[in-house]
Amino acid sequence: MRTAEDKFTRGRVTMREKFSQDLWRFRIDPGEGFQYVAGQYATLGVEKDGKRIERAYSLVSSPYEKELEFFFELVEQGELTPLLFPIEAGMEVSMRRIAKGRFTLDLKSGHRNHLLLSTVTGVAPYVSYVRTLYTDWKENKFPADLHLYVIQGASRSWEFGYREELERVAAEVPWLTYIPTVSRPWEDADWAGETGRVEDVIRKYVDKWDLVIADTTGYLCGHPQMIELGNGILTRRGFDKQSLRQEVYWIPSKDSAA
């Protein structure tokens, strides 16, 4: 019978990089035997006052990569991100040994089109999809006739942690389209791309890309307001529950919802 400690391991941080004052990523060497599917999450933890503080984080990395990658946003009043923020390369964090989650790419419906909506760190599982498919594409193992349409929203352009990577892949392959959109362009004078919140531009791009409901799966990941509004927009467009997937990154408190 497995003990409680059998559920945990220690992961060594091998790289840390800041994207902005409150956004960063790091990579972890989990040791041997950690398996997952693109779109799943790992549970990280830090010891504080004799207690293990834990939270689940979507994996940015592909299962083809040896190390695990995560994209974080510092939440000042959060339980765990203030403890993760000071961690540098060479330090360790606690990890549960088993990845979980069902926010994986829909390969069962036969849908060709996949509309991936996200805010800031919510792009993490989509990067995992893209990295995995890119490896498959390079090795002539692409799993099906697929096209991914990624819309990522942020307040300002420097919050797009993986914009350069996604734009580079989208310029190379025929199966990826990437649109970043900024909701506060007045704070980002050099931005010349799409503007508005994700929920503001969904209809525009569903029409532009001619995404037929019978052949499209929708995904929503990140801020709960975007997920609620985006889900409503797509539902009114005719998407049913079987064609919509969502991953809520946090639940608003009653005070913030009031």
Coordinates of C-alpha atoms in Angstrom, one line a residue:
M1 CA 0.0 0.0 0.0
R2 CA 1.3 3.4 -0.9
T3 CA 2.1 5.8 1.9
A4 CA 1.3 9.5 1.7
E5 CA 4.9 10.3 1.0
D6 CA 4.9 7.9 -2.0
K7 CA 2.6 10.5 -3.7
F8 CA 5.3 13.2 -3.7
T9 CA 8.7 13.8 -5.1
R10 CA 11.2 16.7 -5.3
G11 CA 11.7 18.6 -8.5
R12 CA 14.8 20.6 -9.1
V13 CA 14.4 24.0 -10.8
T14 CA 16.8 24.1 -13.8
M15 CA 15.8 27.5 -15.3
R16 CA 13.9 30.6 -14.3
E17 CA 13.0 33.5 -16.6
K18 CA 10.9 36.6 -15.9
F19 CA 8.6 38.0 -18.6
S20 CA 7.5 41.0 -16.6
Q21 CA 7.4 42.1 -13.0
D22 CA 4.7 39.5 -12.1
L23 CA 5.0 36.9 -14.8
W24 CA 7.7 34.3 -15.0
R25 CA 8.4 30.7 -16.1
F26 CA 10.5 28.0 -14.8
R27 CA 11.6 24.5 -15.8
I28 CA 11.8 21.5 -13.4
D29 CA 13.7 18.3 -13.7
P30 CA 11.2 15.8 -12.2
G31 CA 13.5 12.8 -12.2
E32 CA 12.4 9.6 -13.9
G33 CA 8.9 8.3 -14.5
F34 CA 6.8 11.5 -14.7
Q35 CA 4.3 11.0 -17.5
Y36 CA 1.5 13.2 -18.8
V37 CA -0.5 14.2 -21.8
A38 CA -0.4 17.7 -23.4
G39 CA -3.0 19.8 -21.6
Q40 CA -2.7 18.1 -18.2
Y41 CA -1.5 19.8 -15.0
A42 CA 1.0 19.0 -12.3
T43 CA 0.6 19.8 -8.6
L44 CA 3.4 21.8 -7.1
G45 CA 4.0 22.6 -3.4
V46 CA 6.2 24.5 -1.0
E47 CA 6.7 23.9 2.7
K48 CA 5.7 26.7 5.0
D49 CA 5.4 26.5 8.8
G50 CA 5.4 22.7 8.7
K51 CA 2.6 22.6 6.1
R52 CA 2.8 21.8 2.4
I53 CA 1.0 24.5 0.4
E54 CA -0.1 23.1 -3.0
R55 CA -1.7 24.2 -6.2
A56 CA -2.2 22.7 -9.7
Y57 CA -0.5 24.3 -12.7
S58 CA -0.9 23.5 -16.3
L59 CA 2.1 22.2 -18.0
V60 CA 3.6 24.3 -20.8
S61 CA 6.1 21.7 -21.9
S62 CA 5.4 18.8 -24.2
P63 CA 5.5 15.2 -23.0
Y64 CA 8.4 14.8 -25.5
E65 CA 10.5 17.1 -23.3
K66 CA 12.5 15.7 -20.3
E67 CA 11.9 18.8 -18.2
L68 CA 8.6 20.3 -17.1
E69 CA 7.8 23.9 -17.8
F70 CA 5.3 26.2 -16.0
F71 CA 4.0 29.8 -16.6
F72 CA 3.2 31.7 -13.4
E73 CA 1.5 35.0 -12.5
L74 CA 2.3 36.4 -9.1
V75 CA -0.9 36.8 -7.0
E76 CA 0.1 39.0 -4.1
Q77 CA -2.6 37.6 -1.8
G78 CA -2.3 34.1 -3.1
E79 CA -1.2 31.1 -1.0
L80 CA 1.4 29.7 -3.3
T81 CA 2.7 32.0 -6.0
P82 CA 4.4 34.4 -3.4
L83 CA 6.3 31.3 -2.2
L84 CA 7.2 30.2 -5.7
F85 CA 8.3 33.7 -6.9
P86 CA 11.7 33.8 -5.1
I87 CA 12.6 30.3 -6.2
E88 CA 15.7 30.3 -8.4
A89 CA 17.5 27.6 -10.5
G90 CA 19.1 25.0 -8.3
M91 CA 16.3 25.1 -5.7
E92 CA 13.6 22.4 -5.3
V93 CA 9.9 22.3 -5.0
S94 CA 7.5 19.5 -4.0
M95 CA 5.6 17.7 -6.7
R96 CA 2.9 15.1 -6.8
R97 CA 4.1 12.2 -8.8
I98 CA 1.0 11.9 -11.0
A99 CA -0.3 14.5 -13.5
K100 CA -4.0 15.0 -13.9
G101 CA -6.6 16.8 -15.9
R102 CA -8.8 16.2 -18.9
F103 CA -8.2 19.5 -20.7
T104 CA -6.6 17.7 -23.6
L105 CA -6.8 18.1 -27.3
D106 CA -10.0 16.6 -28.7
L107 CA -8.9 13.9 -31.1
K108 CA -12.0 11.7 -30.7
S109 CA -14.8 13.9 -32.3
G110 CA -13.1 14.0 -35.7
H111 CA -13.4 17.8 -35.6
R112 CA -10.7 19.5 -37.8
N113 CA -10.9 23.0 -36.2
H114 CA -9.9 23.8 -32.6
L115 CA -10.6 27.3 -31.3
L116 CA -8.3 27.9 -28.3
L117 CA -9.2 31.0 -26.2
S118 CA -7.1 32.1 -23.3
T119 CA -6.0 34.9 -21.0
V120 CA -2.3 35.4 -20.1
T121 CA -1.1 32.2 -18.3
G122 CA -4.1 30.3 -19.7
V123 CA -2.2 29.8 -22.9
A124 CA 0.0 27.2 -21.1
P125 CA -1.9 24.1 -22.2
Y126 CA -2.1 25.4 -25.7
V127 CA 1.7 25.8 -25.9
S128 CA 1.9 22.2 -24.8
Y129 CA -0.5 21.2 -27.6
V130 CA 1.6 23.2 -30.1
R131 CA 4.9 21.8 -29.0
T132 CA 3.6 18.3 -29.1
L133 CA 2.0 18.6 -32.5
Y134 CA 5.1 20.4 -33.9
T135 CA 7.3 17.5 -32.9
D136 CA 4.8 15.1 -34.5
W137 CA 4.6 17.2 -37.6
K138 CA 8.4 17.3 -37.9
E139 CA 8.6 13.5 -37.6
N140 CA 5.7 12.9 -40.0
K141 CA 3.5 11.6 -37.2
F142 CA 0.8 14.3 -37.2
P143 CA -2.2 12.6 -35.6
A144 CA -5.1 13.9 -37.8
D145 CA -6.2 16.7 -40.1
L146 CA -6.2 19.5 -37.5
H147 CA -6.0 23.3 -37.4
L148 CA -5.5 25.2 -34.2
Y149 CA -6.7 28.8 -33.9
V150 CA -5.3 30.4 -30.7
I151 CA -6.6 33.7 -29.4
Q152 CA -4.7 35.0 -26.3
G153 CA -5.7 38.1 -24.4
A154 CA -3.7 40.2 -22.0
S155 CA -3.8 43.8 -20.7
R156 CA -0.5 44.7 -22.4
S157 CA 1.7 43.0 -24.9
W158 CA 4.6 42.2 -22.5
E159 CA 2.2 39.8 -20.8
F160 CA 2.3 37.4 -23.8
G161 CA 4.9 35.1 -22.4
Y162 CA 5.0 32.7 -25.4
R163 CA 4.0 35.1 -28.2
E164 CA 7.4 34.8 -30.1
E165 CA 7.3 31.0 -29.9
L166 CA 3.7 30.8 -31.2
E167 CA 4.3 33.3 -33.9
R168 CA 7.4 31.5 -35.1
V169 CA 5.6 28.1 -35.3
A170 CA 2.5 29.7 -36.9
A171 CA 4.7 31.2 -39.6
E172 CA 6.2 27.8 -40.3
V173 CA 3.4 25.3 -40.2
P174 CA 0.0 25.3 -42.0
W175 CA -2.0 24.1 -39.0
L176 CA -1.6 26.9 -36.5
T177 CA -3.0 30.5 -36.4
Y178 CA -2.2 32.7 -33.5
I179 CA -3.9 36.1 -32.6
P180 CA -2.8 38.0 -29.5
T181 CA -5.1 40.8 -28.4
V182 CA -4.4 43.7 -26.0
S183 CA -7.2 45.1 -23.8
R184 CA -5.4 48.2 -22.7
P185 CA -3.7 49.6 -25.8
W186 CA -3.6 53.1 -24.2
E187 CA -1.0 51.7 -21.8
D188 CA 1.0 50.0 -24.7
A189 CA 1.7 52.7 -27.3
D190 CA 3.9 50.5 -29.5
W191 CA 1.2 47.8 -29.9
A192 CA -0.1 47.6 -33.5
G193 CA -2.0 44.3 -33.2
E194 CA -5.5 43.3 -32.3
T195 CA -7.2 45.1 -29.4
G196 CA -10.0 44.2 -27.1
R197 CA -10.7 41.5 -24.6
V198 CA -10.9 37.9 -25.9
E199 CA -14.7 37.9 -25.5
D200 CA -14.8 41.1 -27.6
V201 CA -13.2 39.5 -30.7
I202 CA -14.6 35.9 -30.6
R203 CA -17.4 36.6 -33.1
K204 CA -15.1 38.4 -35.4
Y205 CA -12.6 35.6 -35.7
V206 CA -15.2 32.7 -35.8
D207 CA -16.7 34.5 -38.8
K208 CA -13.3 35.3 -40.4
W209 CA -12.0 31.8 -40.0
D210 CA -15.4 30.3 -41.1
L211 CA -15.4 28.0 -38.1
V212 CA -18.3 25.6 -38.8
I213 CA -19.9 24.5 -35.5
A214 CA -20.2 20.9 -36.7
D215 CA -16.5 20.7 -37.2
T216 CA -15.1 22.8 -34.4
T217 CA -14.2 22.2 -30.7
G218 CA -13.9 25.3 -28.5
Y219 CA -11.5 25.6 -25.5
L220 CA -11.5 28.3 -22.8
C221 CA -8.7 28.6 -20.3
G222 CA -7.7 31.3 -17.8
H223 CA -9.7 34.1 -16.3
P224 CA -13.1 33.0 -15.1
Q225 CA -14.9 36.1 -16.5
M226 CA -13.5 35.3 -20.0
I227 CA -14.6 31.7 -19.6
E228 CA -18.1 32.6 -18.6
L229 CA -18.6 35.2 -21.3
G230 CA -16.8 33.2 -24.0
N231 CA -18.8 30.1 -23.1
G232 CA -22.0 32.1 -23.4
I233 CA -21.0 33.6 -26.8
L234 CA -20.1 30.2 -28.2
T235 CA -23.2 28.5 -26.8
R236 CA -25.4 31.2 -28.5
R237 CA -23.5 30.5 -31.7
G238 CA -24.6 26.9 -31.5
F239 CA -21.8 25.1 -29.8
D240 CA -23.1 22.3 -27.5
K241 CA -21.5 21.0 -24.3
Q242 CA -19.7 18.2 -26.0
S243 CA -17.9 20.7 -28.2
L244 CA -16.8 23.1 -25.4
R245 CA -14.0 22.5 -22.9
Q246 CA -12.9 24.8 -20.1
E247 CA -10.1 25.1 -17.5
V248 CA -10.8 27.8 -14.9
Y249 CA -7.6 29.0 -13.3
W250 CA -9.2 30.5 -10.2
I251 CA -12.6 31.0 -8.6
P252 CA -13.6 34.6 -7.8
S253 CA -14.4 35.3 -4.2
K254 CA -17.8 36.4 -3.3
D255 CA -16.4 39.9 -2.5
S256 CA -14.8 40.2 -6.0
A257 CA -18.0 39.0 -7.7
A258 CA -20.2 41.5 -5.8

